[in-house]
Amino acid sequence: MSRYFEVGFYDQFFYSKAGEGEWLNAGDQHYMQLALELAARAMGRTNPNPMVGAVVVKDGRVVGRGYHARAGTPHAEIHALREAGELAAGSVLYVTLEPCCHHGRTGPCTDAIIKARVGRVVLAMTDPNPLVAGRGAQRLQEAGIQVTCGVLEEDARRLNEVFIKYITTRLPFVALKTAMSLDGKIATTSGESQWITGQPAREYVHRLRNIYDAILVGVGTVMADDPSLTTRLPEGGGKDPVRIVLDSKARTPVTARVITQASPAPTIIVTAPNAPVENLFRLKEAGARVIEIPGGEGGIDLAALLKELGRREITSLLVEGGAGVNGSFIAGNLVDKVYWFVAPKLIGGAGAPGPVGGPGIAALRDAISLKDIKLNRYGEDICIEGYVLKRSD
């Protein structure tokens, strides 16, 4: 099979590892796979909670299924146990994340599992939330329930990569998306950039917007392209991300579509302390939310911004900036993941911009590398998807 292949948006999270000798048995792997697929149904909808799926199995038959739909609603285990009813007694419960043992927006799932008299619980991973972190599994074991952990753990961690970063650092997971020609240009010498990639690639980007909490661009992009920064799926529906504009001097026009369009998601203009007061007033009057972040290189301290977004429970951020914004995020060691689209086009021109600005590096040994790379094809375009190898890694 070619290395370049079409991939379904949700399919990319699940892949079999049978034959590698990692799992206790094929049955555990099979049922955990079902639980992971259930969890993924709520992708982008559970924040700040994790995505969790659960499957109840009795005598080799699935008798209960459930997944966590959104924060404040019953957890996956509760849905699955309710569906199983009396059949839950003596069953095996497969859960993609360690059950909670504390009171939050809902009660402890461990209590419900014990009350249902489940015989065995199989977990994909422990919960990195400091309030749980092994205590849920311990509570079940103390009640006489057999607990197995680590089945399809890598898949579970990848599925909940946003939650894992947020709950352990209180910072959003940052993904950078860019699109360039084969010769590394994001626009022509005249500034024309729509469109570098084709329709299938752009559709995939809208699916990304549908699952990320927020999308960020610089004011230069707003003034040059007047983007909507909304989610537009071919089948309709979708969730608009919170729109964030880096605009140290509050120059965003009040007539820009990020301000005027009808959308349930707010637009946040991020300004520096010295932004003109009259500009701030106009933006607020037009309905934008304005937050002031201490100045950094280029006018705004991006690390401070991420802390503020985390405080607001924005757990994931999709950066769709130009060369300057991309360069600042990369130089600040702030990017976790990239979606790097390459179109089979040649633009040329020494003055045509590339995807990453800033001063760059002087020595190749300082170049930033990616790990866990995947190559996907969307129409004629290729997307290189990978995780940034941080300087501290």
XYZ file of C-alpha atoms in Angstrom:
393
model
C 0.000 0.000 0.000
C 1.209 3.499 -0.774
C 2.456 5.617 2.104
C 0.055 8.283 0.912
C -3.556 7.359 1.429
C -6.964 8.792 2.058
C -7.943 8.654 5.718
C -11.243 9.283 7.475
C -11.136 12.084 10.034
C -11.988 9.901 13.009
C -10.368 6.736 11.662
C -6.914 8.200 12.180
C -7.194 7.729 15.939
C -7.615 3.974 15.851
C -5.247 1.332 14.581
C -4.739 -2.278 15.577
C -1.586 -3.509 17.249
C -2.526 -7.174 17.257
C 0.483 -9.407 16.932
C 2.903 -7.170 18.806
C 2.382 -9.089 22.032
C 1.356 -6.028 24.010
C -2.150 -6.936 25.059
C -3.436 -9.517 27.483
C -5.835 -11.070 24.976
C -7.618 -10.308 21.742
C -10.951 -9.916 23.525
C -9.715 -7.104 25.744
C -8.291 -5.324 22.722
C -11.504 -5.748 20.734
C -13.815 -4.372 23.403
C -11.470 -1.524 24.261
C -11.435 -0.595 20.591
C -15.229 -0.339 20.732
C -14.972 1.870 23.808
C -12.453 4.168 22.100
C -14.699 4.535 19.067
C -17.591 5.439 21.341
C -15.445 8.040 23.101
C -14.495 9.673 19.797
C -18.145 10.415 19.015
C -17.901 13.390 21.361
C -14.671 14.738 19.905
C -14.405 18.456 20.584
C -17.537 18.500 22.732
C -16.434 17.401 26.218
C -13.899 20.080 27.120
C -12.596 20.683 29.693
C -13.388 17.036 30.394
C -11.803 14.095 28.561
C -13.475 11.937 25.953
C -14.413 8.621 27.557
C -16.147 5.532 26.218
C -17.360 2.466 28.118
C -18.560 -0.998 27.151
C -20.141 -3.603 29.462
C -19.575 -7.235 28.427
C -21.396 -10.219 29.968
C -20.761 -13.795 28.835
C -19.053 -12.619 25.657
C -21.880 -10.259 24.691
C -21.996 -6.455 24.796
C -24.875 -5.511 27.081
C -24.145 -1.847 27.684
C -22.504 1.048 25.862
C -21.926 4.666 26.722
C -19.792 7.720 26.171
C -19.381 11.095 27.824
C -21.183 13.657 25.668
C -20.241 16.950 27.350
C -19.133 18.413 30.661
C -21.853 18.309 33.297
C -23.640 15.269 31.813
C -23.322 11.650 33.037
C -20.005 9.962 32.414
C -19.527 7.068 30.013
C -19.601 4.427 32.750
C -22.986 5.625 34.017
C -24.570 5.429 30.545
C -23.137 1.942 29.956
C -24.219 0.593 33.357
C -27.728 2.000 32.960
C -28.077 0.252 29.614
C -26.758 -3.006 31.059
C -29.109 -2.890 34.042
C -29.047 -6.075 36.136
C -26.708 -7.708 33.615
C -23.907 -5.499 34.935
C -23.502 -7.827 37.932
C -20.463 -10.035 37.334
C -19.701 -8.320 34.010
C -16.502 -6.875 32.576
C -16.488 -3.102 32.163
C -14.125 -1.649 29.538
C -13.365 2.042 30.043
C -10.949 4.223 28.092
C -9.971 6.241 31.175
C -9.754 5.422 34.870
C -13.131 6.084 36.539
C -13.347 9.166 38.721
C -13.514 8.756 42.493
C -14.286 12.333 43.473
C -17.238 14.706 43.371
C -17.051 17.194 40.499
C -19.885 18.247 38.233
C -21.144 14.675 38.733
C -20.730 12.015 41.405
C -17.939 9.400 41.565
C -18.185 6.714 38.897
C -16.373 4.264 41.165
C -19.383 4.245 43.502
C -21.724 3.380 40.637
C -19.436 0.581 39.420
C -19.205 -0.950 42.884
C -22.962 -0.662 43.398
C -23.595 -2.436 40.072
C -21.403 -5.346 41.294
C -19.169 -5.339 38.220
C -16.681 -8.220 38.380
C -13.746 -6.817 36.419
C -12.755 -3.410 35.070
C -10.359 -3.025 32.133
C -8.814 0.412 31.642
C -6.900 1.888 28.748
C -5.039 4.359 30.979
C -4.999 5.956 34.396
C -6.415 9.448 34.732
C -3.690 12.151 34.804
C -6.042 14.401 36.749
C -4.359 14.863 40.159
C -7.759 14.348 41.784
C -7.821 10.782 40.432
C -4.339 9.597 39.354
C -4.680 5.945 40.394
C -7.123 6.493 43.247
C -10.078 5.341 41.145
C -8.449 2.013 40.328
C -7.388 1.592 43.960
C -10.944 2.235 45.160
C -12.259 -0.497 42.840
C -9.593 -2.975 43.949
C -10.372 -2.308 47.600
C -13.992 -3.208 46.817
C -12.856 -6.589 45.458
C -13.072 -5.731 41.754
C -10.282 -6.986 39.499
C -8.642 -4.098 37.619
C -6.515 -4.362 34.482
C -4.862 -1.237 33.060
C -2.917 -0.455 29.873
C -5.032 -1.977 27.099
C -4.639 0.205 23.966
C -3.081 2.840 26.182
C -1.242 4.605 23.353
C -4.464 4.977 21.387
C -6.254 6.335 24.456
C -3.510 8.871 25.120
C -3.536 10.057 21.536
C -7.309 10.442 21.600
C -7.144 12.562 24.760
C -3.943 14.464 24.003
C -5.729 17.775 24.564
C -7.084 16.780 27.975
C -3.773 15.314 29.111
C -1.877 18.516 28.437
C -4.549 20.767 29.876
C -5.129 18.841 33.099
C -1.395 18.545 33.822
C -0.301 22.077 32.842
C -3.499 24.173 32.706
C -2.347 25.309 29.280
C -4.148 24.703 25.984
C -2.879 22.146 23.505
C -1.536 24.186 20.571
C -1.706 22.965 16.986
C -0.338 24.950 14.078
C -1.949 24.591 10.672
C -0.374 25.999 7.540
C -0.549 25.399 3.800
C 2.261 26.000 1.347
C 3.227 25.306 -2.237
C 5.798 22.699 -3.180
C 8.464 25.410 -3.155
C 7.516 26.614 0.323
C 5.330 29.656 -0.369
C 2.125 30.601 1.438
C 1.246 33.420 -0.975
C 2.373 35.028 -4.201
C 4.570 38.117 -4.373
C 1.366 40.182 -4.598
C -0.013 38.580 -1.416
C -2.624 36.300 -3.047
C -3.107 33.162 -0.953
C -6.585 31.835 -1.706
C -6.343 29.054 -2.379
C -3.049 27.186 -2.026
C -4.771 23.866 -1.324
C -7.803 22.227 -2.890
C -11.306 21.621 -1.574
C -10.641 18.255 0.180
C -7.806 19.769 2.226
C -9.894 22.811 3.128
C -12.743 20.550 4.202
C -10.373 18.717 6.534
C -9.339 22.049 8.078
C -12.996 22.768 8.835
C -13.201 19.405 10.587
C -10.251 20.490 12.675
C -12.001 23.741 13.542
C -14.988 21.645 14.607
C -12.972 19.925 17.353
C -10.625 22.676 18.577
C -11.851 25.090 21.232
C -10.360 28.184 19.617
C -8.707 29.398 16.420
C -6.072 32.137 16.327
C -4.827 34.491 13.611
C -2.955 37.777 13.497
C -4.551 41.093 12.674
C -2.643 41.097 9.387
C -4.628 38.068 8.228
C -7.879 39.738 9.254
C -7.079 42.919 7.343
C -5.770 41.135 4.241
C -8.273 38.271 3.870
C -11.273 39.189 6.083
C -11.750 35.525 7.082
C -14.837 34.161 8.816
C -12.934 31.679 11.013
C -16.067 29.572 11.360
C -16.733 25.867 10.831
C -18.436 24.953 7.584
C -18.967 21.225 7.081
C -20.445 19.818 3.873
C -23.059 17.887 5.844
C -23.946 20.982 7.878
C -23.786 21.477 11.616
C -20.450 21.811 13.309
C -19.183 23.940 16.161
C -17.584 27.322 15.632
C -14.360 27.769 17.595
C -13.733 30.842 19.697
C -12.029 33.322 17.353
C -8.870 34.956 18.673
C -7.091 37.810 16.906
C -3.613 38.942 17.927
C -3.876 42.698 17.582
C -1.530 44.631 19.859
C -2.786 48.034 18.653
C -6.484 47.077 18.334
C -6.543 47.781 14.593
C -9.186 45.158 13.751
C -11.932 46.888 11.710
C -15.335 46.751 13.345
C -16.670 45.774 9.899
C -14.513 42.634 9.757
C -16.414 39.368 9.452
C -14.881 38.037 12.663
C -16.810 40.848 14.374
C -20.032 41.153 12.367
C -20.992 37.584 11.481
C -23.668 35.691 13.377
C -22.030 32.977 15.432
C -22.573 31.497 18.904
C -18.809 31.620 19.457
C -17.278 34.888 20.654
C -14.430 36.822 19.085
C -11.554 37.811 21.369
C -9.206 40.603 20.398
C -5.880 40.305 22.209
C -4.226 43.677 22.676
C -1.143 45.124 24.323
C -1.365 47.561 27.264
C -0.611 50.546 25.042
C -3.418 49.951 22.535
C -5.344 53.157 21.676
C -8.305 53.552 24.020
C -10.618 54.726 21.239
C -9.912 51.548 19.242
C -10.654 49.370 22.249
C -13.924 51.196 22.830
C -15.054 50.683 19.229
C -14.280 46.960 19.323
C -16.157 46.452 22.585
C -19.120 48.437 21.274
C -19.157 46.189 18.197
C -19.457 43.089 20.415
C -15.887 41.828 20.560
C -14.307 40.717 23.802
C -11.010 42.421 24.477
C -8.273 41.076 26.724
C -5.025 42.846 27.458
C -1.833 40.796 27.631
C 1.539 42.187 28.706
C 3.815 43.054 25.834
C 6.346 40.611 24.502
C 8.333 40.267 21.307
C 6.059 41.557 18.573
C 3.773 43.238 21.088
C 2.076 40.343 22.909
C 3.534 37.768 25.293
C 2.214 34.524 23.805
C 3.117 32.410 26.829
C 1.104 34.771 29.022
C -1.766 34.580 26.539
C -1.829 30.768 26.724
C -2.004 30.940 30.513
C -4.978 33.293 30.265
C -6.730 31.049 27.754
C -6.181 28.071 30.045
C -7.689 30.030 32.910
C -10.758 30.519 30.706
C -10.950 26.726 30.123
C -9.905 26.986 26.497
C -8.133 23.646 26.296
C -7.082 23.563 22.638
C -5.956 26.189 20.159
C -5.611 25.958 16.371
C -3.149 28.543 15.057
C -3.860 29.542 11.447
C -1.588 32.541 11.281
C 0.764 33.976 8.719
C 4.540 33.790 8.743
C 4.941 36.219 11.638
C 2.455 34.553 13.981
C 3.700 31.063 13.080
C 7.285 32.125 13.653
C 6.490 33.601 17.063
C 4.708 30.481 18.286
C 7.489 28.217 17.039
C 10.273 30.406 18.394
C 8.518 30.446 21.763
C 8.492 26.623 21.908
C 4.704 26.802 22.244
C 3.513 24.453 19.473
C 2.562 20.858 20.312
C 1.409 19.597 16.918
C 1.449 20.665 13.276
C -0.841 20.090 10.309
C 1.418 21.048 7.401
C -0.289 20.978 4.010
C 1.788 20.841 0.845
C 0.135 21.534 -2.498
C 1.672 20.344 -5.806
C 2.131 23.905 -7.061
C 5.154 26.071 -7.766
C 4.794 29.771 -6.995
C 8.340 31.103 -7.021
C 9.529 34.595 -6.278
C 12.211 35.563 -3.808
C 9.778 37.971 -2.191
C 6.923 35.489 -1.802
C 6.472 34.645 1.904
C 7.134 31.268 3.471
C 5.142 29.710 6.331
C 7.525 30.622 9.185
C 8.910 34.097 9.741
C 11.147 35.555 12.391
C 14.939 35.481 12.611
C 15.192 31.726 12.064
C 18.180 29.634 13.122
C 21.848 29.807 12.230
C 22.775 26.134 12.642
C 20.896 23.076 11.407
C 21.449 21.366 14.748
C 19.000 23.896 16.180
C 16.245 23.012 13.709
C 12.964 21.899 15.277
C 12.074 18.290 14.512
C 8.806 16.390 14.470
C 7.998 12.969 15.870
C 5.174 10.469 15.341
C 4.735 11.681 11.780
C 1.773 10.707 9.602
C 1.299 11.528 5.925
C -2.261 11.836 4.663
C -3.509 12.764 1.238
C -6.498 15.029 0.644
C -7.245 15.267 -3.048
C -3.981 16.338 -4.674
C -2.544 17.762 -1.453
C -0.429 16.079 1.215
C -0.720 16.812 4.936
C 2.276 16.156 7.158
C 0.938 15.701 10.657
C 3.299 15.366 13.595
C 4.231 16.404 17.081
C 6.871 18.994 17.813
C 9.900 17.646 19.583
C 10.157 20.292 22.280
C 13.561 21.602 23.262
C 13.092 20.104 26.709
C 12.273 16.626 25.317
